[in-house]
Amino acid sequence: MTYDLTLRIWRGDAAGGDVVDYTVSAEDGEVVLDAVHRVQAQLAGDLAVRWNCKAGKCGSCSAEVNGRPRLMCLARLSTFPRGDPIVITPLRTFPVVRDLVTDVSFNYRKAELVPAFEPTAEQPRAPFRMAQVDVERSQEFRKCIECWICQDTCHVIRDHEDNKPAFSGPRFFIRYAELDMHPNDARDRKKLAQEERGLGLCNITKCCTEVCPEGIKITDNGIIPMKERVVDVKYDPVRFLRRRRRA
Ligand code: SF4
Ligand code: F3S
Ligand code: FES
């Protein structure tokens, strides 16, 4: 069934902007990105919007839909109240380039800070043996499509621009966790994440987990185990005695 749908889309650039109403026809079964494309095709050819796969796998079409960060290609129109406008704004945590496109290079700078996998000296590079439980953990974290929705949602940087230099964000905490939990990685990623990458600033609100389109349990399976490992190392009585002896 076809019906009229109003999209209230933020238009502007780094200097400022505002929402503009566009009414297009929509059909049952479509997603928000379909309607945005119709606006672009019929009413606003210069509307800037990033997308690629339209299948929830490239991570490009992230935006805030009625205030909630999500992938536009997975946001079914049938889940919004029929007759109400749908408000679409760019990711709030990152600087606007134009319209719905933001500059997400913050995330690539944080990615560069993650030290590469470093095999332990005593382990051969191949064949590479891992317990199934470790494999599954890595696979869960590797489902990340780098949509940056968790990064956009986390209040530590969403509401506090000044935290950005010190905070890598949930996407990278699971990257540190993935490597730290790898049985053959030689580096101590816990200390690095906690002391230099802002893991200590995370107060486990779990908002990142709630919005992840891949359903990765960022907090329960990545952040909390990392925090527990940091505490284990710090308060392990044997290590404590060793540290005291060295002091
Ligand atoms: Fe997106 Fe989830 Fe990856 Fe965060 S962890 S960037 S929300 S896929
Ligand atoms: Fe932010 Fe997720 Fe921690 S939303 S505060 S990184 S639990
Ligand atoms: Fe690829 Fe939406 S267009 S995730």
PDB file of C-alpha atoms in Angstrom, residues 9-245:
ATOM      1  CA  ILE A   9      15.763  16.005   7.306  1.00  0.00           C
ATOM      2  CA  TRP A  10      18.579  18.138   8.700  1.00  0.00           C
ATOM      3  CA  ARG A  11      20.151  20.218   5.933  1.00  0.00           C
ATOM      4  CA  GLY A  12      23.265  22.288   6.406  1.00  0.00           C
ATOM      5  CA  ASP A  13      27.001  22.177   6.902  1.00  0.00           C
ATOM      6  CA  ALA A  14      29.633  22.985   9.506  1.00  0.00           C
ATOM      7  CA  ALA A  15      28.427  26.591   9.620  1.00  0.00           C
ATOM      8  CA  GLY A  16      24.902  25.563  10.689  1.00  0.00           C
ATOM      9  CA  GLY A  17      21.601  24.301   9.370  1.00  0.00           C
ATOM     10  CA  ASP A  18      18.055  23.252  10.176  1.00  0.00           C
ATOM     11  CA  VAL A  19      15.527  20.529   9.472  1.00  0.00           C
ATOM     12  CA  VAL A  20      13.541  20.734   6.224  1.00  0.00           C
ATOM     13  CA  ASP A  21      10.268  18.872   5.585  1.00  0.00           C
ATOM     14  CA  TYR A  22       9.922  16.696   2.486  1.00  0.00           C
ATOM     15  CA  THR A  23       6.824  14.676   1.670  1.00  0.00           C
ATOM     16  CA  VAL A  24       7.209  11.667  -0.598  1.00  0.00           C
ATOM     17  CA  SER A  25       5.223   8.533  -1.288  1.00  0.00           C
ATOM     18  CA  ALA A  26       6.251   5.471   0.657  1.00  0.00           C
ATOM     19  CA  GLU A  27       5.308   1.838   0.534  1.00  0.00           C
ATOM     20  CA  ASP A  28       4.852  -0.911   3.060  1.00  0.00           C
ATOM     21  CA  GLY A  29       8.047  -2.893   3.398  1.00  0.00           C
ATOM     22  CA  GLU A  30      10.362   0.043   2.714  1.00  0.00           C
ATOM     23  CA  VAL A  31      13.066   1.368   4.998  1.00  0.00           C
ATOM     24  CA  VAL A  32      14.008   4.930   5.944  1.00  0.00           C
ATOM     25  CA  LEU A  33      16.874   4.908   3.441  1.00  0.00           C
ATOM     26  CA  ASP A  34      14.397   4.160   0.599  1.00  0.00           C
ATOM     27  CA  ALA A  35      12.426   7.261   1.527  1.00  0.00           C
ATOM     28  CA  VAL A  36      15.600   9.360   1.797  1.00  0.00           C
ATOM     29  CA  HIS A  37      16.605   8.211  -1.679  1.00  0.00           C
ATOM     30  CA  ARG A  38      13.181   9.212  -2.973  1.00  0.00           C
ATOM     31  CA  VAL A  39      13.642  12.681  -1.484  1.00  0.00           C
ATOM     32  CA  GLN A  40      17.037  12.867  -3.174  1.00  0.00           C
ATOM     33  CA  ALA A  41      15.627  11.671  -6.523  1.00  0.00           C
ATOM     34  CA  GLN A  42      12.495  13.809  -6.572  1.00  0.00           C
ATOM     35  CA  LEU A  43      12.847  16.844  -4.303  1.00  0.00           C
ATOM     36  CA  ALA A  44      16.448  17.535  -3.270  1.00  0.00           C
ATOM     37  CA  GLY A  45      19.069  16.272  -5.697  1.00  0.00           C
ATOM     38  CA  ASP A  46      21.837  17.867  -3.650  1.00  0.00           C
ATOM     39  CA  LEU A  47      20.966  16.074  -0.423  1.00  0.00           C
ATOM     40  CA  ALA A  48      24.177  14.530   0.953  1.00  0.00           C
ATOM     41  CA  VAL A  49      23.762  11.047   2.403  1.00  0.00           C
ATOM     42  CA  ARG A  50      26.274   8.233   2.791  1.00  0.00           C
ATOM     43  CA  TRP A  51      25.246   4.652   1.999  1.00  0.00           C
ATOM     44  CA  ASN A  52      26.522   1.655   0.134  1.00  0.00           C
ATOM     45  CA  CYS A  53      25.125  -1.849   0.681  1.00  0.00           C
ATOM     46  CA  LYS A  54      21.525  -1.211   1.753  1.00  0.00           C
ATOM     47  CA  ALA A  55      21.781  -4.477   3.629  1.00  0.00           C
ATOM     48  CA  GLY A  56      23.075  -3.485   7.077  1.00  0.00           C
ATOM     49  CA  LYS A  57      26.597  -4.644   6.306  1.00  0.00           C
ATOM     50  CA  CYS A  58      28.726  -1.709   5.156  1.00  0.00           C
ATOM     51  CA  GLY A  59      28.055   0.549   8.144  1.00  0.00           C
ATOM     52  CA  SER A  60      27.783   3.680   5.977  1.00  0.00           C
ATOM     53  CA  CYS A  61      24.187   4.855   6.418  1.00  0.00           C
ATOM     54  CA  SER A  62      24.329   5.662  10.139  1.00  0.00           C
ATOM     55  CA  ALA A  63      22.205   8.632  11.203  1.00  0.00           C
ATOM     56  CA  GLU A  64      19.910   9.614  14.049  1.00  0.00           C
ATOM     57  CA  VAL A  65      16.327   8.646  13.312  1.00  0.00           C
ATOM     58  CA  ASN A  66      13.860  10.282  15.693  1.00  0.00           C
ATOM     59  CA  GLY A  67      16.845  10.928  17.942  1.00  0.00           C
ATOM     60  CA  ARG A  68      18.065   7.335  17.991  1.00  0.00           C
ATOM     61  CA  PRO A  69      21.370   6.479  16.277  1.00  0.00           C
ATOM     62  CA  ARG A  70      20.775   3.620  13.825  1.00  0.00           C
ATOM     63  CA  LEU A  71      21.331   2.334  10.305  1.00  0.00           C
ATOM     64  CA  MET A  72      18.768   3.912   7.962  1.00  0.00           C
ATOM     65  CA  CYS A  73      18.745   0.814   5.768  1.00  0.00           C
ATOM     66  CA  LEU A  74      17.553  -1.347   8.656  1.00  0.00           C
ATOM     67  CA  ALA A  75      14.928   1.095   9.963  1.00  0.00           C
ATOM     68  CA  ARG A  76      11.622  -0.248   8.638  1.00  0.00           C
ATOM     69  CA  LEU A  77       8.995   2.418   7.963  1.00  0.00           C
ATOM     70  CA  SER A  78       6.346   0.072   9.367  1.00  0.00           C
ATOM     71  CA  THR A  79       7.914   0.453  12.833  1.00  0.00           C
ATOM     72  CA  PHE A  80       7.125   4.213  12.947  1.00  0.00           C
ATOM     73  CA  PRO A  81       3.635   5.581  13.695  1.00  0.00           C
ATOM     74  CA  ARG A  82       1.885   6.071  10.335  1.00  0.00           C
ATOM     75  CA  GLY A  83       1.146   9.774   9.728  1.00  0.00           C
ATOM     76  CA  ASP A  84       3.913  11.133  11.982  1.00  0.00           C
ATOM     77  CA  PRO A  85       6.949  12.781  10.372  1.00  0.00           C
ATOM     78  CA  ILE A  86      10.251  10.947  10.761  1.00  0.00           C
ATOM     79  CA  VAL A  87      13.117  13.186  11.857  1.00  0.00           C
ATOM     80  CA  ILE A  88      16.546  12.363  10.430  1.00  0.00           C
ATOM     81  CA  THR A  89      19.638  14.152  11.673  1.00  0.00           C
ATOM     82  CA  PRO A  90      23.376  13.447  11.292  1.00  0.00           C
ATOM     83  CA  LEU A  91      25.387  11.599  13.962  1.00  0.00           C
ATOM     84  CA  ARG A  92      25.731  14.136  16.739  1.00  0.00           C
ATOM     85  CA  THR A  93      29.123  13.157  18.107  1.00  0.00           C
ATOM     86  CA  PHE A  94      31.056  13.859  14.906  1.00  0.00           C
ATOM     87  CA  PRO A  95      31.449  17.109  12.957  1.00  0.00           C
ATOM     88  CA  VAL A  96      29.002  17.647  10.108  1.00  0.00           C
ATOM     89  CA  VAL A  97      30.400  17.765   6.600  1.00  0.00           C
ATOM     90  CA  ARG A  98      27.074  18.359   4.875  1.00  0.00           C
ATOM     91  CA  ASP A  99      23.458  17.309   5.522  1.00  0.00           C
ATOM     92  CA  LEU A 100      23.534  13.707   6.810  1.00  0.00           C
ATOM     93  CA  VAL A 101      27.235  13.167   6.196  1.00  0.00           C
ATOM     94  CA  THR A 102      29.609  13.514   9.143  1.00  0.00           C
ATOM     95  CA  ASP A 103      33.372  13.448   9.423  1.00  0.00           C
ATOM     96  CA  VAL A 104      34.053  10.173  11.237  1.00  0.00           C
ATOM     97  CA  SER A 105      37.849  10.382  10.992  1.00  0.00           C
ATOM     98  CA  PHE A 106      37.997  10.483  14.819  1.00  0.00           C
ATOM     99  CA  ASN A 107      37.433   6.723  14.646  1.00  0.00           C
ATOM    100  CA  TYR A 108      40.226   6.096  12.160  1.00  0.00           C
ATOM    101  CA  ARG A 109      42.631   8.013  14.358  1.00  0.00           C
ATOM    102  CA  LYS A 110      41.651   5.771  17.276  1.00  0.00           C
ATOM    103  CA  ALA A 111      42.068   2.691  15.067  1.00  0.00           C
ATOM    104  CA  GLU A 112      45.641   3.724  14.296  1.00  0.00           C
ATOM    105  CA  LEU A 113      46.435   3.674  18.016  1.00  0.00           C
ATOM    106  CA  VAL A 114      45.644  -0.042  18.410  1.00  0.00           C
ATOM    107  CA  PRO A 115      48.916  -1.981  18.351  1.00  0.00           C
ATOM    108  CA  ALA A 116      48.817  -4.831  15.840  1.00  0.00           C
ATOM    109  CA  PHE A 117      48.544  -8.470  16.912  1.00  0.00           C
ATOM    110  CA  GLU A 118      51.890  -9.668  18.255  1.00  0.00           C
ATOM    111  CA  PRO A 119      52.408 -13.437  18.524  1.00  0.00           C
ATOM    112  CA  THR A 120      54.102 -14.738  21.672  1.00  0.00           C
ATOM    113  CA  ALA A 121      57.687 -15.890  21.132  1.00  0.00           C
ATOM    114  CA  GLU A 122      56.978 -19.473  22.195  1.00  0.00           C
ATOM    115  CA  GLN A 123      54.010 -19.909  19.858  1.00  0.00           C
ATOM    116  CA  PRO A 124      54.516 -20.922  16.250  1.00  0.00           C
ATOM    117  CA  ARG A 125      52.773 -18.684  13.743  1.00  0.00           C
ATOM    118  CA  ALA A 126      51.203 -21.758  12.134  1.00  0.00           C
ATOM    119  CA  PRO A 127      49.470 -24.061  12.706  1.00  0.00           C
ATOM    120  CA  PHE A 128      47.608 -21.801  15.034  1.00  0.00           C
ATOM    121  CA  ARG A 129      45.582 -23.537  17.755  1.00  0.00           C
ATOM    122  CA  MET A 130      42.883 -21.790  19.753  1.00  0.00           C
ATOM    123  CA  ALA A 131      40.217 -23.095  22.105  1.00  0.00           C
ATOM    124  CA  GLN A 132      36.715 -22.881  20.640  1.00  0.00           C
ATOM    125  CA  VAL A 133      35.630 -20.469  23.384  1.00  0.00           C
ATOM    126  CA  ASP A 134      38.389 -18.026  22.374  1.00  0.00           C
ATOM    127  CA  VAL A 135      37.494 -18.387  18.713  1.00  0.00           C
ATOM    128  CA  GLU A 136      33.842 -17.579  19.422  1.00  0.00           C
ATOM    129  CA  ARG A 137      34.754 -14.514  21.448  1.00  0.00           C
ATOM    130  CA  SER A 138      36.902 -13.155  18.631  1.00  0.00           C
ATOM    131  CA  GLN A 139      34.222 -13.909  16.080  1.00  0.00           C
ATOM    132  CA  GLU A 140      31.623 -11.976  18.028  1.00  0.00           C
ATOM    133  CA  PHE A 141      33.811  -8.866  18.172  1.00  0.00           C
ATOM    134  CA  ARG A 142      34.786  -9.285  14.522  1.00  0.00           C
ATOM    135  CA  LYS A 143      31.164  -8.908  13.453  1.00  0.00           C
ATOM    136  CA  CYS A 144      31.674  -5.159  13.885  1.00  0.00           C
ATOM    137  CA  ILE A 145      30.826  -3.300  10.656  1.00  0.00           C
ATOM    138  CA  GLU A 146      32.318  -0.011  11.893  1.00  0.00           C
ATOM    139  CA  CYS A 147      29.088   1.928  11.624  1.00  0.00           C
ATOM    140  CA  TRP A 148      30.255   4.112  14.566  1.00  0.00           C
ATOM    141  CA  ILE A 149      26.794   4.088  16.110  1.00  0.00           C
ATOM    142  CA  CYS A 150      28.162   2.917  19.463  1.00  0.00           C
ATOM    143  CA  GLN A 151      30.799   5.642  19.301  1.00  0.00           C
ATOM    144  CA  ASP A 152      28.103   8.226  18.517  1.00  0.00           C
ATOM    145  CA  THR A 153      25.914   7.033  21.390  1.00  0.00           C
ATOM    146  CA  CYS A 154      28.449   6.889  24.200  1.00  0.00           C
ATOM    147  CA  HIS A 155      27.861   9.859  26.489  1.00  0.00           C
ATOM    148  CA  VAL A 156      31.548  10.053  27.412  1.00  0.00           C
ATOM    149  CA  ILE A 157      32.224  11.781  24.083  1.00  0.00           C
ATOM    150  CA  ARG A 158      28.669  12.593  22.918  1.00  0.00           C
ATOM    151  CA  ASP A 159      28.235  15.091  25.738  1.00  0.00           C
ATOM    152  CA  HIS A 160      31.876  15.906  26.452  1.00  0.00           C
ATOM    153  CA  GLU A 161      33.901  16.973  23.444  1.00  0.00           C
ATOM    154  CA  ASP A 162      36.915  17.438  25.714  1.00  0.00           C
ATOM    155  CA  ASN A 163      37.030  13.686  26.437  1.00  0.00           C
ATOM    156  CA  LYS A 164      37.703  12.841  22.808  1.00  0.00           C
ATOM    157  CA  PRO A 165      41.514  12.897  22.950  1.00  0.00           C
ATOM    158  CA  ALA A 166      41.552  10.478  25.887  1.00  0.00           C
ATOM    159  CA  PHE A 167      38.734   8.104  24.877  1.00  0.00           C
ATOM    160  CA  SER A 168      38.919   5.484  22.158  1.00  0.00           C
ATOM    161  CA  GLY A 169      35.302   4.400  22.594  1.00  0.00           C
ATOM    162  CA  PRO A 170      33.349   1.137  22.740  1.00  0.00           C
ATOM    163  CA  ARG A 171      34.184  -0.014  19.216  1.00  0.00           C
ATOM    164  CA  PHE A 172      37.865   0.041  20.092  1.00  0.00           C
ATOM    165  CA  PHE A 173      37.445  -1.391  23.571  1.00  0.00           C
ATOM    166  CA  ILE A 174      36.152  -4.567  21.910  1.00  0.00           C
ATOM    167  CA  ARG A 175      39.134  -4.485  19.560  1.00  0.00           C
ATOM    168  CA  TYR A 176      41.492  -4.267  22.551  1.00  0.00           C
ATOM    169  CA  ALA A 177      39.475  -7.004  24.268  1.00  0.00           C
ATOM    170  CA  GLU A 178      39.580  -9.224  21.196  1.00  0.00           C
ATOM    171  CA  LEU A 179      43.357  -9.007  21.063  1.00  0.00           C
ATOM    172  CA  ASP A 180      43.816  -9.225  24.832  1.00  0.00           C
ATOM    173  CA  MET A 181      41.713 -12.388  25.002  1.00  0.00           C
ATOM    174  CA  HIS A 182      43.645 -13.946  22.144  1.00  0.00           C
ATOM    175  CA  PRO A 183      45.773 -16.710  23.708  1.00  0.00           C
ATOM    176  CA  ASN A 184      48.723 -16.014  21.414  1.00  0.00           C
ATOM    177  CA  ASP A 185      48.910 -12.239  21.640  1.00  0.00           C
ATOM    178  CA  ALA A 186      51.923 -11.142  23.655  1.00  0.00           C
ATOM    179  CA  ARG A 187      50.955  -7.565  24.516  1.00  0.00           C
ATOM    180  CA  ASP A 188      49.272  -6.357  27.708  1.00  0.00           C
ATOM    181  CA  ARG A 189      46.299  -4.542  26.232  1.00  0.00           C
ATOM    182  CA  LYS A 190      44.445  -4.174  29.546  1.00  0.00           C
ATOM    183  CA  LYS A 191      46.815  -1.629  30.989  1.00  0.00           C
ATOM    184  CA  LEU A 192      47.009   0.258  27.711  1.00  0.00           C
ATOM    185  CA  ALA A 193      43.209   0.386  27.347  1.00  0.00           C
ATOM    186  CA  GLN A 194      42.679   1.404  30.958  1.00  0.00           C
ATOM    187  CA  GLU A 195      45.438   3.960  31.358  1.00  0.00           C
ATOM    188  CA  GLU A 196      45.868   5.430  27.896  1.00  0.00           C
ATOM    189  CA  ARG A 197      42.735   4.724  25.857  1.00  0.00           C
ATOM    190  CA  GLY A 198      40.020   5.789  28.272  1.00  0.00           C
ATOM    191  CA  LEU A 199      38.558   2.467  29.410  1.00  0.00           C
ATOM    192  CA  GLY A 200      38.500   3.965  32.898  1.00  0.00           C
ATOM    193  CA  LEU A 201      36.099   6.688  31.719  1.00  0.00           C
ATOM    194  CA  CYS A 202      33.459   4.118  30.764  1.00  0.00           C
ATOM    195  CA  ASN A 203      30.903   3.802  33.549  1.00  0.00           C
ATOM    196  CA  ILE A 204      29.149   0.810  31.972  1.00  0.00           C
ATOM    197  CA  THR A 205      25.915   2.505  30.956  1.00  0.00           C
ATOM    198  CA  LYS A 206      25.561  -0.164  28.228  1.00  0.00           C
ATOM    199  CA  CYS A 207      24.046   2.329  25.751  1.00  0.00           C
ATOM    200  CA  CYS A 208      26.619   1.169  23.188  1.00  0.00           C
ATOM    201  CA  THR A 209      25.391  -2.409  23.426  1.00  0.00           C
ATOM    202  CA  GLU A 210      21.755  -1.339  23.060  1.00  0.00           C
ATOM    203  CA  VAL A 211      22.345   0.351  19.702  1.00  0.00           C
ATOM    204  CA  CYS A 212      24.800  -2.052  18.048  1.00  0.00           C
ATOM    205  CA  PRO A 213      23.147  -3.313  14.840  1.00  0.00           C
ATOM    206  CA  GLU A 214      25.298  -6.436  14.934  1.00  0.00           C
ATOM    207  CA  GLY A 215      24.058  -7.336  18.410  1.00  0.00           C
ATOM    208  CA  ILE A 216      27.589  -7.449  19.809  1.00  0.00           C
ATOM    209  CA  LYS A 217      27.522  -7.570  23.598  1.00  0.00           C
ATOM    210  CA  ILE A 218      30.068  -4.767  23.770  1.00  0.00           C
ATOM    211  CA  THR A 219      29.725  -4.170  27.499  1.00  0.00           C
ATOM    212  CA  ASP A 220      29.116  -7.625  28.943  1.00  0.00           C
ATOM    213  CA  ASN A 221      31.568  -9.540  26.749  1.00  0.00           C
ATOM    214  CA  GLY A 222      34.190  -6.871  26.034  1.00  0.00           C
ATOM    215  CA  ILE A 223      34.312  -3.912  28.396  1.00  0.00           C
ATOM    216  CA  ILE A 224      33.416  -5.576  31.700  1.00  0.00           C
ATOM    217  CA  PRO A 225      35.847  -8.503  31.273  1.00  0.00           C
ATOM    218  CA  MET A 226      38.585  -5.994  30.397  1.00  0.00           C
ATOM    219  CA  LYS A 227      37.835  -3.949  33.496  1.00  0.00           C
ATOM    220  CA  GLU A 228      37.807  -7.105  35.623  1.00  0.00           C
ATOM    221  CA  ARG A 229      41.147  -8.186  34.213  1.00  0.00           C
ATOM    222  CA  VAL A 230      42.643  -4.785  35.042  1.00  0.00           C
ATOM    223  CA  VAL A 231      41.464  -5.184  38.649  1.00  0.00           C
ATOM    224  CA  ASP A 232      42.650  -8.804  38.799  1.00  0.00           C
ATOM    225  CA  VAL A 233      46.145  -7.760  37.757  1.00  0.00           C
ATOM    226  CA  LYS A 234      46.219  -4.794  40.127  1.00  0.00           C
ATOM    227  CA  TYR A 235      44.998  -6.688  43.191  1.00  0.00           C
ATOM    228  CA  ASP A 236      46.409 -10.143  42.508  1.00  0.00           C
ATOM    229  CA  PRO A 237      48.199 -10.869  45.851  1.00  0.00           C
ATOM    230  CA  VAL A 238      51.128 -12.658  44.184  1.00  0.00           C
ATOM    231  CA  ARG A 239      51.736  -9.812  41.721  1.00  0.00           C
ATOM    232  CA  PHE A 240      51.237  -7.328  44.584  1.00  0.00           C
ATOM    233  CA  LEU A 241      54.001  -8.983  46.624  1.00  0.00           C
ATOM    234  CA  ARG A 242      56.274  -9.128  43.577  1.00  0.00           C
ATOM    235  CA  ARG A 243      55.689  -5.418  42.955  1.00  0.00           C
ATOM    236  CA  ARG A 244      56.465  -4.608  46.607  1.00  0.00           C
ATOM    237  CA  ARG A 245      59.638  -6.626  46.521  1.00  0.00           C
TER     238      ARG A 245
END
